[in-house]
Short mmCIF file of N, CA and C in Angstrom, two decimals:
data_model
loop_
_atom_site.label_atom_id
_atom_site.label_comp_id
_atom_site.label_asym_id
_atom_site.label_seq_id
_atom_site.Cartn_x
_atom_site.Cartn_y
_atom_site.Cartn_z
N UNK A 1 -17.12 -24.78 -27.47
CA UNK A 1 -18.52 -24.59 -27.21
C UNK A 1 -18.69 -23.29 -26.42
N UNK A 2 -19.56 -22.43 -26.88
CA UNK A 2 -19.84 -21.18 -26.18
C UNK A 2 -21.12 -21.36 -25.38
N UNK A 3 -21.06 -21.02 -24.11
CA UNK A 3 -22.23 -21.16 -23.25
C UNK A 3 -22.85 -19.81 -22.98
N UNK A 4 -24.15 -19.73 -23.10
CA UNK A 4 -24.89 -18.55 -22.69
C UNK A 4 -25.74 -18.93 -21.50
N UNK A 5 -25.80 -18.05 -20.53
CA UNK A 5 -26.54 -18.33 -19.32
C UNK A 5 -27.89 -17.62 -19.40
N UNK A 6 -28.96 -18.35 -19.17
CA UNK A 6 -30.28 -17.75 -19.12
C UNK A 6 -30.55 -17.18 -17.75
N UNK A 7 -31.76 -16.70 -17.54
CA UNK A 7 -32.12 -16.10 -16.26
C UNK A 7 -32.13 -17.10 -15.11
N UNK A 8 -32.35 -18.38 -15.41
CA UNK A 8 -32.42 -19.37 -14.35
C UNK A 8 -31.05 -19.95 -13.99
N UNK A 9 -30.05 -19.74 -14.81
CA UNK A 9 -28.71 -20.27 -14.54
C UNK A 9 -27.72 -19.15 -14.76
N UNK A 10 -27.08 -18.71 -13.70
CA UNK A 10 -26.17 -17.59 -13.78
C UNK A 10 -24.80 -17.99 -13.26
N UNK A 11 -23.75 -17.34 -13.74
CA UNK A 11 -22.41 -17.68 -13.26
C UNK A 11 -22.19 -17.22 -11.83
N UNK A 12 -21.02 -17.43 -11.39
CA UNK A 12 -20.58 -17.43 -10.01
C UNK A 12 -21.26 -16.48 -9.03
N UNK A 13 -21.13 -15.18 -9.20
CA UNK A 13 -21.62 -14.26 -8.17
C UNK A 13 -23.11 -14.39 -7.96
N UNK A 14 -23.85 -14.62 -9.02
CA UNK A 14 -25.30 -14.71 -8.91
C UNK A 14 -25.72 -15.99 -8.20
N UNK A 15 -24.92 -17.03 -8.30
CA UNK A 15 -25.22 -18.29 -7.66
C UNK A 15 -24.81 -18.28 -6.19
N UNK A 16 -23.63 -17.78 -5.90
CA UNK A 16 -23.05 -17.86 -4.56
C UNK A 16 -23.82 -17.10 -3.51
N UNK A 17 -24.41 -15.98 -3.86
CA UNK A 17 -25.05 -15.16 -2.83
C UNK A 17 -26.28 -15.83 -2.22
N UNK A 18 -26.77 -16.90 -2.82
CA UNK A 18 -27.94 -17.59 -2.28
C UNK A 18 -27.59 -18.90 -1.57
N UNK A 19 -26.30 -19.18 -1.36
CA UNK A 19 -25.90 -20.41 -0.70
C UNK A 19 -26.23 -20.42 0.79
N UNK A 20 -26.21 -19.29 1.43
CA UNK A 20 -26.45 -19.23 2.87
C UNK A 20 -27.51 -18.19 3.18
N UNK A 21 -28.41 -18.54 4.09
CA UNK A 21 -29.45 -17.60 4.47
C UNK A 21 -28.89 -16.52 5.38
N UNK A 22 -29.51 -15.37 5.33
CA UNK A 22 -29.09 -14.27 6.19
C UNK A 22 -29.50 -14.59 7.62
N UNK A 23 -28.60 -14.35 8.54
CA UNK A 23 -28.91 -14.65 9.94
C UNK A 23 -29.95 -13.66 10.44
N UNK A 24 -30.95 -14.19 11.13
CA UNK A 24 -32.04 -13.35 11.61
C UNK A 24 -31.95 -13.10 13.11
N UNK A 25 -31.04 -13.79 13.78
CA UNK A 25 -30.83 -13.56 15.22
C UNK A 25 -29.36 -13.76 15.53
N UNK A 26 -29.03 -13.72 16.80
CA UNK A 26 -27.63 -13.84 17.20
C UNK A 26 -27.11 -15.27 17.17
N UNK A 27 -27.99 -16.24 16.97
CA UNK A 27 -27.58 -17.65 16.94
C UNK A 27 -27.09 -18.02 15.54
N UNK A 28 -25.97 -17.43 15.12
CA UNK A 28 -25.49 -17.67 13.76
C UNK A 28 -24.79 -19.02 13.61
N UNK A 29 -24.63 -19.77 14.68
CA UNK A 29 -23.97 -21.08 14.60
C UNK A 29 -24.97 -22.22 14.46
N UNK A 30 -26.25 -21.93 14.44
CA UNK A 30 -27.26 -22.97 14.29
C UNK A 30 -27.13 -23.60 12.91
N UNK A 31 -27.19 -24.93 12.86
CA UNK A 31 -27.06 -25.63 11.58
C UNK A 31 -28.42 -26.07 11.04
N UNK A 32 -29.50 -25.77 11.75
CA UNK A 32 -30.81 -26.17 11.29
C UNK A 32 -31.14 -25.46 9.97
N UNK A 33 -31.51 -26.22 8.97
CA UNK A 33 -31.90 -25.67 7.68
C UNK A 33 -30.75 -25.13 6.84
N UNK A 34 -29.53 -25.40 7.24
CA UNK A 34 -28.37 -24.90 6.48
C UNK A 34 -27.89 -25.91 5.46
N UNK A 35 -27.35 -25.41 4.38
CA UNK A 35 -26.75 -26.23 3.35
C UNK A 35 -25.43 -26.78 3.87
N UNK A 36 -25.17 -28.06 3.62
CA UNK A 36 -23.89 -28.65 4.00
C UNK A 36 -23.10 -28.86 2.71
N UNK A 37 -22.09 -28.02 2.53
CA UNK A 37 -21.32 -27.99 1.30
C UNK A 37 -20.01 -27.27 1.58
N UNK A 38 -18.88 -27.86 1.16
CA UNK A 38 -17.63 -27.13 1.32
C UNK A 38 -17.52 -26.10 0.21
N UNK A 39 -17.30 -24.86 0.58
CA UNK A 39 -17.10 -23.79 -0.39
C UNK A 39 -15.96 -22.91 0.11
N UNK A 40 -15.08 -22.48 -0.77
CA UNK A 40 -14.00 -21.59 -0.34
C UNK A 40 -14.57 -20.26 0.18
N UNK A 41 -13.85 -19.61 1.09
CA UNK A 41 -14.28 -18.30 1.59
C UNK A 41 -14.54 -17.39 0.40
N UNK A 42 -15.71 -16.75 0.38
CA UNK A 42 -16.13 -15.93 -0.75
C UNK A 42 -16.74 -14.64 -0.24
N UNK A 43 -16.32 -13.51 -0.79
CA UNK A 43 -16.87 -12.20 -0.44
C UNK A 43 -17.49 -11.63 -1.70
N UNK A 44 -18.75 -11.23 -1.63
CA UNK A 44 -19.43 -10.64 -2.78
C UNK A 44 -19.67 -9.17 -2.47
N UNK A 45 -19.22 -8.30 -3.38
CA UNK A 45 -19.31 -6.85 -3.18
C UNK A 45 -20.03 -6.20 -4.35
N UNK A 46 -20.59 -5.03 -4.08
CA UNK A 46 -21.25 -4.19 -5.09
C UNK A 46 -22.42 -4.87 -5.78
N UNK A 47 -23.12 -5.71 -5.04
CA UNK A 47 -24.31 -6.34 -5.60
C UNK A 47 -25.50 -5.42 -5.35
N UNK A 48 -26.36 -5.26 -6.34
CA UNK A 48 -27.50 -4.35 -6.20
C UNK A 48 -28.52 -4.85 -5.20
N UNK A 49 -28.65 -6.18 -5.06
CA UNK A 49 -29.68 -6.76 -4.20
C UNK A 49 -29.25 -6.93 -2.75
N UNK A 50 -27.95 -6.96 -2.47
CA UNK A 50 -27.47 -7.27 -1.13
C UNK A 50 -26.32 -6.35 -0.74
N UNK A 51 -26.14 -6.12 0.57
CA UNK A 51 -24.93 -5.43 1.03
C UNK A 51 -23.75 -6.37 0.83
N UNK A 52 -22.51 -5.89 0.97
CA UNK A 52 -21.37 -6.81 0.87
C UNK A 52 -21.56 -7.96 1.85
N UNK A 53 -21.29 -9.18 1.38
CA UNK A 53 -21.49 -10.34 2.23
C UNK A 53 -20.35 -11.33 2.06
N UNK A 54 -20.11 -12.07 3.14
CA UNK A 54 -19.06 -13.08 3.16
C UNK A 54 -19.72 -14.44 3.36
N UNK A 55 -19.38 -15.40 2.52
CA UNK A 55 -19.92 -16.75 2.61
C UNK A 55 -18.74 -17.68 2.89
N UNK A 56 -18.93 -18.60 3.84
CA UNK A 56 -17.85 -19.51 4.20
C UNK A 56 -18.44 -20.80 4.74
N UNK A 57 -17.63 -21.85 4.74
CA UNK A 57 -18.04 -23.13 5.32
C UNK A 57 -17.40 -23.29 6.68
N UNK A 58 -18.17 -23.82 7.62
CA UNK A 58 -17.65 -24.11 8.95
C UNK A 58 -16.78 -25.36 8.87
N UNK A 59 -16.02 -25.68 9.92
CA UNK A 59 -15.23 -26.93 9.90
C UNK A 59 -16.11 -28.17 9.72
N UNK A 60 -17.39 -28.08 10.10
CA UNK A 60 -18.32 -29.20 9.91
C UNK A 60 -18.90 -29.25 8.51
N UNK A 61 -18.65 -28.21 7.69
CA UNK A 61 -19.12 -28.20 6.32
C UNK A 61 -20.42 -27.46 6.09
N UNK A 62 -20.96 -26.77 7.09
CA UNK A 62 -22.19 -26.00 6.91
C UNK A 62 -21.85 -24.61 6.38
N UNK A 63 -22.69 -24.11 5.47
CA UNK A 63 -22.45 -22.80 4.84
C UNK A 63 -23.06 -21.70 5.70
N UNK A 64 -22.24 -20.69 6.00
CA UNK A 64 -22.68 -19.54 6.79
C UNK A 64 -22.44 -18.26 6.01
N UNK A 65 -23.11 -17.21 6.45
CA UNK A 65 -22.99 -15.90 5.82
C UNK A 65 -22.83 -14.84 6.91
N UNK A 66 -22.01 -13.85 6.62
CA UNK A 66 -21.91 -12.71 7.52
C UNK A 66 -21.86 -11.44 6.68
N UNK A 67 -22.47 -10.39 7.19
CA UNK A 67 -22.45 -9.09 6.53
C UNK A 67 -21.52 -8.13 7.25
N UNK A 68 -20.83 -8.63 8.29
CA UNK A 68 -20.00 -7.79 9.13
C UNK A 68 -18.53 -8.16 8.96
N UNK A 69 -17.83 -7.42 8.11
CA UNK A 69 -16.40 -7.67 7.90
C UNK A 69 -15.75 -6.40 7.35
N UNK A 70 -14.45 -6.36 7.42
CA UNK A 70 -13.69 -5.20 6.93
C UNK A 70 -12.66 -5.68 5.91
N UNK A 71 -12.13 -4.77 5.09
CA UNK A 71 -11.06 -5.15 4.16
C UNK A 71 -9.87 -5.79 4.87
N UNK A 72 -9.54 -5.30 6.07
CA UNK A 72 -8.42 -5.86 6.82
C UNK A 72 -8.70 -7.33 7.19
N UNK A 73 -9.93 -7.62 7.57
CA UNK A 73 -10.31 -8.98 7.92
C UNK A 73 -10.28 -9.90 6.70
N UNK A 74 -10.64 -9.37 5.54
CA UNK A 74 -10.59 -10.16 4.29
C UNK A 74 -9.15 -10.58 4.01
N UNK A 75 -8.24 -9.62 4.08
CA UNK A 75 -6.83 -9.91 3.82
C UNK A 75 -6.31 -10.93 4.82
N UNK A 76 -6.66 -10.76 6.08
CA UNK A 76 -6.21 -11.68 7.12
C UNK A 76 -6.73 -13.10 6.87
N UNK A 77 -8.00 -13.22 6.54
CA UNK A 77 -8.61 -14.54 6.36
C UNK A 77 -8.12 -15.25 5.10
N UNK A 78 -8.01 -14.52 3.99
CA UNK A 78 -7.63 -15.16 2.73
C UNK A 78 -6.13 -15.40 2.60
N UNK A 79 -5.31 -14.62 3.29
CA UNK A 79 -3.86 -14.77 3.16
C UNK A 79 -3.22 -15.35 4.41
N UNK A 80 -3.97 -16.08 5.18
CA UNK A 80 -3.50 -16.67 6.44
C UNK A 80 -2.25 -17.53 6.20
N UNK A 81 -1.13 -17.18 6.81
CA UNK A 81 0.16 -17.88 6.74
C UNK A 81 0.76 -17.94 5.32
N UNK A 82 0.43 -17.02 4.46
CA UNK A 82 0.97 -17.02 3.10
C UNK A 82 2.10 -15.99 2.99
N UNK A 83 3.06 -16.28 2.09
CA UNK A 83 4.11 -15.30 1.84
C UNK A 83 3.53 -14.16 1.01
N UNK A 84 4.24 -13.06 0.92
CA UNK A 84 3.68 -11.87 0.27
C UNK A 84 3.44 -12.03 -1.23
N UNK A 85 4.14 -12.95 -1.91
CA UNK A 85 3.95 -13.12 -3.35
C UNK A 85 3.18 -14.40 -3.71
N UNK A 86 2.68 -15.09 -2.70
CA UNK A 86 1.92 -16.32 -2.93
C UNK A 86 0.50 -15.98 -3.40
N UNK A 87 -0.03 -16.75 -4.34
CA UNK A 87 -1.40 -16.54 -4.80
C UNK A 87 -2.37 -16.95 -3.70
N UNK A 88 -3.27 -16.03 -3.34
CA UNK A 88 -4.18 -16.30 -2.23
C UNK A 88 -5.65 -16.05 -2.56
N UNK A 89 -5.94 -15.30 -3.62
CA UNK A 89 -7.33 -14.94 -3.91
C UNK A 89 -7.58 -14.87 -5.41
N UNK A 90 -8.85 -15.00 -5.75
CA UNK A 90 -9.31 -14.87 -7.12
C UNK A 90 -10.42 -13.82 -7.12
N UNK A 91 -10.33 -12.84 -8.00
CA UNK A 91 -11.41 -11.85 -8.15
C UNK A 91 -12.17 -12.21 -9.41
N UNK A 92 -13.49 -12.38 -9.26
CA UNK A 92 -14.34 -12.76 -10.39
C UNK A 92 -15.37 -11.67 -10.60
N UNK A 93 -15.47 -11.20 -11.85
CA UNK A 93 -16.47 -10.19 -12.21
C UNK A 93 -17.27 -10.72 -13.39
N UNK A 94 -18.59 -10.51 -13.38
CA UNK A 94 -19.40 -10.99 -14.51
C UNK A 94 -18.94 -10.35 -15.81
N UNK A 95 -18.94 -11.14 -16.85
CA UNK A 95 -18.55 -10.67 -18.18
C UNK A 95 -19.81 -10.65 -19.04
N UNK A 96 -20.11 -9.52 -19.63
CA UNK A 96 -21.36 -9.35 -20.35
C UNK A 96 -21.16 -9.33 -21.85
N UNK A 97 -22.12 -9.89 -22.56
CA UNK A 97 -22.26 -9.78 -24.00
C UNK A 97 -23.69 -9.33 -24.19
N UNK A 98 -24.48 -10.08 -24.95
CA UNK A 98 -25.91 -9.82 -25.02
C UNK A 98 -26.55 -10.15 -23.67
N UNK A 99 -26.07 -11.20 -23.03
CA UNK A 99 -26.48 -11.61 -21.69
C UNK A 99 -25.21 -11.78 -20.88
N UNK A 100 -25.34 -12.27 -19.67
CA UNK A 100 -24.15 -12.61 -18.89
C UNK A 100 -23.51 -13.82 -19.54
N UNK A 101 -22.23 -13.71 -19.88
CA UNK A 101 -21.56 -14.76 -20.63
C UNK A 101 -20.62 -15.61 -19.78
N UNK A 102 -20.19 -15.13 -18.65
CA UNK A 102 -19.24 -15.85 -17.83
C UNK A 102 -18.60 -14.90 -16.83
N UNK A 103 -17.37 -15.19 -16.46
CA UNK A 103 -16.66 -14.37 -15.49
C UNK A 103 -15.31 -13.93 -16.01
N UNK A 104 -14.93 -12.70 -15.68
CA UNK A 104 -13.57 -12.22 -15.87
C UNK A 104 -12.84 -12.60 -14.58
N UNK A 105 -11.72 -13.31 -14.69
CA UNK A 105 -11.05 -13.85 -13.51
C UNK A 105 -9.64 -13.27 -13.41
N UNK A 106 -9.26 -12.87 -12.18
CA UNK A 106 -7.91 -12.33 -11.95
C UNK A 106 -7.37 -12.91 -10.66
N UNK A 107 -6.15 -13.44 -10.69
CA UNK A 107 -5.50 -13.99 -9.50
C UNK A 107 -4.76 -12.88 -8.75
N UNK A 108 -4.80 -12.95 -7.41
CA UNK A 108 -4.13 -11.95 -6.59
C UNK A 108 -3.18 -12.60 -5.60
N UNK A 109 -2.01 -12.01 -5.44
CA UNK A 109 -1.08 -12.44 -4.40
C UNK A 109 -1.48 -11.74 -3.10
N UNK A 110 -0.81 -12.08 -2.02
CA UNK A 110 -1.08 -11.43 -0.74
C UNK A 110 -0.89 -9.92 -0.85
N UNK A 111 0.18 -9.50 -1.51
CA UNK A 111 0.46 -8.08 -1.69
C UNK A 111 -0.63 -7.40 -2.50
N UNK A 112 -1.04 -8.02 -3.61
CA UNK A 112 -2.10 -7.45 -4.46
C UNK A 112 -3.41 -7.35 -3.70
N UNK A 113 -3.75 -8.40 -2.95
CA UNK A 113 -5.00 -8.40 -2.19
C UNK A 113 -4.99 -7.28 -1.15
N UNK A 114 -3.87 -7.13 -0.46
CA UNK A 114 -3.77 -6.08 0.56
C UNK A 114 -3.96 -4.69 -0.05
N UNK A 115 -3.41 -4.47 -1.24
CA UNK A 115 -3.53 -3.15 -1.86
C UNK A 115 -4.89 -2.91 -2.51
N UNK A 116 -5.61 -3.97 -2.89
CA UNK A 116 -6.87 -3.80 -3.60
C UNK A 116 -8.12 -4.08 -2.78
N UNK A 117 -8.00 -4.69 -1.61
CA UNK A 117 -9.17 -5.08 -0.82
C UNK A 117 -10.04 -3.89 -0.46
N UNK A 118 -9.44 -2.81 -0.03
CA UNK A 118 -10.21 -1.63 0.37
C UNK A 118 -11.01 -1.06 -0.79
N UNK A 119 -10.39 -0.94 -1.97
CA UNK A 119 -11.11 -0.37 -3.12
C UNK A 119 -12.19 -1.32 -3.63
N UNK A 120 -11.95 -2.63 -3.57
CA UNK A 120 -12.97 -3.58 -4.02
C UNK A 120 -14.21 -3.54 -3.12
N UNK A 121 -14.01 -3.46 -1.81
CA UNK A 121 -15.13 -3.49 -0.88
C UNK A 121 -15.85 -2.14 -0.80
N UNK A 122 -15.12 -1.05 -0.84
CA UNK A 122 -15.74 0.27 -0.62
C UNK A 122 -16.13 1.02 -1.88
N UNK A 123 -15.78 0.50 -3.04
CA UNK A 123 -16.16 1.21 -4.27
C UNK A 123 -17.59 0.87 -4.63
N UNK A 124 -18.18 1.64 -5.47
CA UNK A 124 -19.53 1.38 -5.97
C UNK A 124 -19.45 0.99 -7.45
N UNK A 125 -18.51 0.13 -7.75
CA UNK A 125 -18.32 -0.32 -9.13
C UNK A 125 -19.20 -1.51 -9.46
N UNK A 126 -18.67 -2.36 -10.31
CA UNK A 126 -19.44 -3.52 -10.74
C UNK A 126 -19.38 -4.64 -9.70
N UNK A 127 -20.37 -5.52 -9.77
CA UNK A 127 -20.44 -6.66 -8.86
C UNK A 127 -19.19 -7.51 -9.02
N UNK A 128 -18.63 -7.95 -7.90
CA UNK A 128 -17.44 -8.79 -7.93
C UNK A 128 -17.47 -9.78 -6.78
N UNK A 129 -16.79 -10.90 -6.96
CA UNK A 129 -16.61 -11.88 -5.91
C UNK A 129 -15.11 -12.04 -5.68
N UNK A 130 -14.72 -12.00 -4.42
CA UNK A 130 -13.34 -12.26 -4.03
C UNK A 130 -13.36 -13.62 -3.35
N UNK A 131 -12.64 -14.57 -3.91
CA UNK A 131 -12.71 -15.93 -3.40
C UNK A 131 -11.31 -16.43 -3.06
N UNK A 132 -11.23 -17.24 -2.01
CA UNK A 132 -9.95 -17.84 -1.63
C UNK A 132 -9.46 -18.72 -2.77
N UNK A 133 -8.19 -18.57 -3.13
CA UNK A 133 -7.58 -19.38 -4.17
C UNK A 133 -7.29 -20.77 -3.60
N UNK A 134 -7.76 -21.79 -4.27
CA UNK A 134 -7.56 -23.16 -3.82
C UNK A 134 -6.49 -23.79 -4.70
N UNK A 135 -5.37 -24.13 -4.10
CA UNK A 135 -4.26 -24.73 -4.84
C UNK A 135 -4.54 -26.20 -5.09
N UNK A 136 -4.14 -26.68 -6.24
CA UNK A 136 -4.32 -28.10 -6.51
C UNK A 136 -3.24 -28.88 -5.75
N UNK A 137 -3.57 -30.12 -5.44
CA UNK A 137 -2.62 -31.00 -4.77
C UNK A 137 -2.21 -32.03 -5.81
N UNK A 138 -0.95 -32.04 -6.15
CA UNK A 138 -0.48 -32.97 -7.17
C UNK A 138 -0.26 -32.28 -8.50
N UNK A 139 0.26 -33.02 -9.48
CA UNK A 139 0.63 -32.42 -10.77
C UNK A 139 -0.54 -32.20 -11.72
N UNK A 140 -1.68 -32.84 -11.51
CA UNK A 140 -2.80 -32.72 -12.44
C UNK A 140 -3.96 -31.97 -11.78
N UNK A 141 -4.16 -30.73 -12.20
CA UNK A 141 -5.29 -29.95 -11.71
C UNK A 141 -6.43 -30.09 -12.71
N UNK A 142 -7.66 -29.95 -12.23
CA UNK A 142 -8.78 -29.99 -13.15
C UNK A 142 -9.96 -29.20 -12.60
N UNK A 143 -10.80 -28.77 -13.51
CA UNK A 143 -12.04 -28.10 -13.19
C UNK A 143 -13.14 -28.86 -13.92
N UNK A 144 -14.19 -29.17 -13.22
CA UNK A 144 -15.32 -29.88 -13.81
C UNK A 144 -16.53 -28.97 -13.75
N UNK A 145 -17.16 -28.75 -14.89
CA UNK A 145 -18.39 -27.94 -14.96
C UNK A 145 -19.55 -28.85 -15.31
N UNK A 146 -20.60 -28.79 -14.55
CA UNK A 146 -21.78 -29.63 -14.78
C UNK A 146 -22.99 -28.73 -14.99
N UNK A 147 -23.86 -29.13 -15.88
CA UNK A 147 -25.10 -28.40 -16.13
C UNK A 147 -26.25 -29.39 -16.08
N UNK A 148 -27.17 -29.15 -15.15
CA UNK A 148 -28.38 -29.96 -15.07
C UNK A 148 -29.51 -29.12 -15.64
N UNK A 149 -30.32 -29.75 -16.47
CA UNK A 149 -31.44 -29.04 -17.08
C UNK A 149 -32.74 -29.77 -16.76
N UNK A 150 -33.79 -29.01 -16.59
CA UNK A 150 -35.09 -29.61 -16.35
C UNK A 150 -35.54 -30.39 -17.58
N UNK A 151 -35.33 -29.83 -18.73
CA UNK A 151 -35.65 -30.47 -20.00
C UNK A 151 -34.36 -30.91 -20.66
N UNK A 152 -34.20 -32.16 -20.98
CA UNK A 152 -32.99 -32.63 -21.66
C UNK A 152 -31.99 -33.26 -20.70
N UNK A 153 -30.98 -33.84 -21.27
CA UNK A 153 -29.95 -34.53 -20.50
C UNK A 153 -28.96 -33.56 -19.88
N UNK A 154 -28.44 -33.90 -18.70
CA UNK A 154 -27.36 -33.09 -18.13
C UNK A 154 -26.08 -33.31 -18.92
N UNK A 155 -25.16 -32.38 -18.84
CA UNK A 155 -23.87 -32.57 -19.48
C UNK A 155 -22.78 -31.94 -18.63
N UNK A 156 -21.54 -32.34 -18.90
CA UNK A 156 -20.40 -31.84 -18.13
C UNK A 156 -19.19 -31.76 -19.04
N UNK A 157 -18.23 -30.95 -18.67
CA UNK A 157 -16.95 -30.93 -19.34
C UNK A 157 -15.87 -30.71 -18.31
N UNK A 158 -14.67 -31.22 -18.60
CA UNK A 158 -13.55 -31.16 -17.68
C UNK A 158 -12.38 -30.46 -18.38
N UNK A 159 -11.74 -29.56 -17.66
CA UNK A 159 -10.56 -28.86 -18.15
C UNK A 159 -9.39 -29.32 -17.30
N UNK A 160 -8.33 -29.81 -17.91
CA UNK A 160 -7.16 -30.28 -17.15
C UNK A 160 -5.91 -29.58 -17.65
N UNK A 161 -4.84 -29.67 -16.86
CA UNK A 161 -3.57 -29.10 -17.31
C UNK A 161 -2.73 -30.16 -17.95
#
């Protein structure tokens, strides 16, 4: 099944940047009005509507956003206690056809992330998301995609190994 995304439903980078509101004062730890959702650390770069931003969940599960980070901090946060060849990050870039069709996905090791973080954050290329790689626990990994529609029934599909 080939999925096309309309203007109201967009793949990863377009969805993630709206998970957390921009902080308007120094009280960035306030949980009032915040979404409570676990999400892996995510950095969105080269977006036309926003400066580079980092989205993360607090230990309590509230989603926060910061616009103040460096490539060095990205490498430190995403590769915390990892060996140099361990997979630590996923780079996702929108893939276009007639419309946005999905994401181009690339896995990065600690070494790859360290060498590419500066160019990803400081270049003026295409929009990209750098996300912490989440390892599966156990022998069966899966991804579940769900689509809710205003008109019609929702549907889902599961991909397993």
